[in-house]
Amino acid sequence: TASDRFSFSTPQPFNELVDKRTIVRQCFGKRMTVRFDFTPFRNQETSVKNSGNTILITGSTSGIGLGLALRLQQAGNRVIVSGRKKPLLDQITAEHPGLDALEIDVADADSVVRASRVAAERYPGLNVVINNAGIMPSENVFKPDSLKAAEEAIAINLLGTIRMTYAFLPQLAGNTDSVIINVSSALGFVPFPA
């Protein structure tokens, strides 16, 4: 039933929606106008069972990811937190009984493949993957060392999500009520001003 489900719909994260093709955003103190079409994404809704899921969340050792993990566990789901730092994962599972942990570095293709194999063995009922891992390093395009920060952001924020989807989709496809949820920032839609 509808009351048994969480509803996720596309948010409107922008300051001002002028029309369906134009947004105006304040970014770093400058007024920016960006034009594109949101129509395909408007009013789309995906329902996810409220409880009884087995959920893996990347980047869930702090912030939004950890908060989401705790809330979803509280709602009656089996939740697997993941991240790059095993000691931190051990600490989280000790502090929050019932949470499981899986070490994954989404920037490392081999780590993602290993984690998908472990998950298939340990959590055969896995039906939800939340791609939450992400970074937003400070970049200055006029400094050559910023290229490394940009490459790291792409490796985690973009390629990490793609790797996780490729690696976990076969398992999810074999389970019922499966869904992949990608967490992103509104800044992904707005270019940095020069």
Coordinates of C-alpha atoms in Angstrom, one line a residue:
T1 CA 0.0 0.0 0.0
A2 CA 1.0 3.6 -0.4
S3 CA 1.4 4.1 3.3
D4 CA 4.0 1.3 3.4
R5 CA 6.4 3.1 1.1
F6 CA 8.9 6.0 1.1
S7 CA 8.4 8.4 -1.8
F8 CA 11.3 10.0 -3.4
S9 CA 10.6 12.7 -5.9
T10 CA 12.9 15.1 -7.8
P11 CA 13.5 18.2 -5.6
Q12 CA 13.6 21.7 -6.9
P13 CA 16.9 22.8 -5.5
F14 CA 17.3 26.1 -7.4
N15 CA 16.7 29.6 -6.2
E16 CA 14.3 30.6 -8.9
L17 CA 12.6 28.7 -11.7
V18 CA 11.9 31.1 -14.5
D19 CA 10.3 28.7 -16.9
K20 CA 10.7 25.0 -17.7
R21 CA 14.0 25.7 -19.4
T22 CA 15.6 28.4 -17.3
I23 CA 16.8 28.6 -13.7
V24 CA 18.5 31.5 -12.0
R25 CA 20.9 30.6 -9.2
Q26 CA 23.1 32.6 -6.9
C27 CA 26.5 30.9 -6.9
F28 CA 29.5 32.4 -5.2
G29 CA 27.8 35.8 -5.1
K30 CA 27.1 35.9 -8.8
R31 CA 23.7 35.6 -10.5
M32 CA 23.8 32.8 -13.0
T33 CA 21.2 31.8 -15.6
V34 CA 21.3 28.2 -16.7
R35 CA 18.9 26.8 -19.4
F36 CA 17.9 23.2 -19.9
D37 CA 14.8 21.1 -19.7
F38 CA 13.7 19.5 -16.5
T39 CA 10.4 18.2 -17.9
P40 CA 11.5 14.5 -18.2
F41 CA 12.2 14.5 -14.4
R42 CA 9.2 16.4 -13.1
N43 CA 6.6 14.5 -11.3
Q44 CA 8.5 11.3 -11.4
E45 CA 8.1 9.2 -8.3
T46 CA 9.7 5.9 -7.3
S47 CA 8.3 4.0 -4.4
V48 CA 10.5 2.0 -2.1
K49 CA 9.2 -0.4 0.6
N50 CA 9.4 1.3 4.0
S51 CA 10.7 -1.8 5.8
G52 CA 12.0 -5.2 5.1
N53 CA 14.7 -4.1 2.7
T54 CA 18.4 -5.0 2.8
I55 CA 20.1 -1.7 2.0
L56 CA 23.7 -0.9 1.2
I57 CA 24.8 2.8 1.5
T58 CA 28.1 4.0 0.1
G59 CA 29.8 6.9 1.9
S60 CA 27.9 6.2 5.1
T61 CA 30.5 6.7 7.8
S62 CA 29.4 10.3 8.5
G63 CA 27.0 13.0 7.5
I64 CA 23.9 12.3 5.3
G65 CA 25.0 8.7 4.7
L66 CA 25.2 7.8 8.4
G67 CA 22.1 9.7 9.2
L68 CA 20.2 7.9 6.4
A69 CA 21.6 4.5 7.6
L70 CA 20.4 5.1 11.1
R71 CA 16.9 6.3 10.0
L72 CA 16.5 3.4 7.6
Q73 CA 17.5 0.9 10.3
Q74 CA 15.0 2.4 12.7
A75 CA 12.3 1.9 10.0
G76 CA 12.9 -1.8 10.1
N77 CA 15.5 -2.4 7.4
R78 CA 18.7 -4.3 7.4
V79 CA 21.4 -1.6 6.7
I80 CA 24.9 -2.1 5.5
V81 CA 27.2 1.0 6.0
S82 CA 30.2 1.3 3.8
G83 CA 33.3 3.3 3.4
R84 CA 37.1 3.2 2.9
K85 CA 38.2 3.2 6.5
K86 CA 37.7 -0.2 8.2
P87 CA 38.4 1.1 11.8
L88 CA 35.7 3.7 11.3
L89 CA 33.3 1.1 10.0
D90 CA 34.1 -1.1 13.1
Q91 CA 33.5 1.8 15.4
I92 CA 30.1 2.6 13.8
T93 CA 28.9 -1.0 14.0
A94 CA 30.0 -1.2 17.7
E95 CA 28.1 2.0 18.5
H96 CA 25.0 1.1 16.5
P97 CA 24.2 -2.6 17.1
G98 CA 22.4 -4.2 14.1
L99 CA 24.2 -2.2 11.5
D100 CA 26.4 -4.2 9.2
A101 CA 29.5 -2.9 7.5
L102 CA 31.3 -3.5 4.2
E103 CA 34.6 -1.9 3.2
I104 CA 34.4 -0.3 -0.2
D105 CA 36.5 2.3 -1.9
V106 CA 34.3 3.4 -4.8
A107 CA 37.3 5.1 -6.5
D108 CA 38.9 1.6 -6.8
A109 CA 37.3 -0.7 -9.4
D110 CA 38.8 -3.8 -7.8
S111 CA 37.4 -2.8 -4.4
V112 CA 33.9 -2.4 -5.8
V113 CA 34.0 -5.8 -7.5
R114 CA 35.3 -7.5 -4.4
A115 CA 32.6 -5.8 -2.3
S116 CA 29.9 -6.9 -4.7
R117 CA 31.1 -10.5 -4.4
V118 CA 31.1 -10.3 -0.6
A119 CA 27.7 -8.7 -0.6
A120 CA 26.2 -11.4 -2.8
E121 CA 27.5 -14.0 -0.4
R122 CA 26.7 -12.3 2.9
Y123 CA 23.5 -10.4 1.9
P124 CA 21.7 -12.5 -0.8
G125 CA 18.5 -10.4 -0.2
L126 CA 20.2 -7.1 -1.0
N127 CA 17.6 -5.1 -2.9
V128 CA 18.6 -1.4 -2.4
V129 CA 21.9 0.3 -3.2
I130 CA 22.2 4.0 -2.3
N131 CA 25.1 5.6 -4.1
N132 CA 25.9 8.3 -1.5
A133 CA 29.7 8.5 -1.6
G134 CA 30.9 11.8 -2.8
I135 CA 33.5 14.6 -2.2
M136 CA 33.6 18.3 -3.1
P137 CA 37.2 19.4 -2.9
S138 CA 38.1 23.0 -3.3
E139 CA 39.5 23.7 -6.8
N140 CA 41.3 26.6 -8.3
V141 CA 41.5 26.1 -12.1
F142 CA 44.5 28.5 -12.2
K143 CA 46.6 26.2 -10.0
P144 CA 47.9 23.0 -11.7
D145 CA 47.6 21.0 -8.4
S146 CA 43.8 21.4 -8.6
L147 CA 43.7 19.0 -11.5
K148 CA 44.4 16.1 -9.0
A149 CA 41.4 17.3 -6.9
A150 CA 39.1 17.4 -10.0
E151 CA 40.3 13.9 -11.0
E152 CA 39.6 12.5 -7.6
A153 CA 36.1 14.1 -7.5
I154 CA 35.3 12.4 -10.9
A155 CA 36.7 9.1 -9.7
I156 CA 34.5 9.1 -6.7
N157 CA 31.4 11.1 -7.6
L158 CA 30.9 9.9 -11.2
L159 CA 32.9 6.7 -11.8
G160 CA 32.2 5.4 -8.3
T161 CA 28.4 5.6 -9.0
I162 CA 28.9 3.9 -12.4
R163 CA 31.1 1.2 -10.9
M164 CA 28.7 0.4 -8.1
T165 CA 25.8 0.2 -10.5
Y166 CA 27.6 -2.2 -12.9
A167 CA 28.9 -4.3 -10.0
F168 CA 25.6 -4.6 -8.0
L169 CA 23.0 -4.5 -10.7
P170 CA 23.2 -8.3 -11.5
Q171 CA 22.4 -9.1 -7.8
L172 CA 19.7 -6.5 -7.6
A173 CA 18.0 -7.7 -10.8
G174 CA 17.6 -11.1 -9.2
N175 CA 15.7 -9.7 -6.2
T176 CA 12.3 -8.3 -5.8
D177 CA 11.5 -4.6 -5.1
S178 CA 15.1 -3.7 -6.1
V179 CA 16.1 -0.1 -6.6
I180 CA 19.3 2.0 -7.0
I181 CA 19.2 5.5 -5.5
N182 CA 21.8 8.0 -6.5
V183 CA 22.5 11.0 -4.1
S184 CA 23.8 14.1 -5.7
S185 CA 24.3 17.8 -5.0
A186 CA 22.5 20.6 -6.7
L187 CA 25.9 22.0 -7.6
G188 CA 26.1 19.2 -10.1
F189 CA 23.6 21.2 -12.2
V190 CA 25.5 24.6 -11.9
P191 CA 28.8 25.3 -13.5
F192 CA 31.5 27.1 -11.4
P193 CA 32.0 30.7 -12.5
A194 CA 35.4 31.6 -13.8

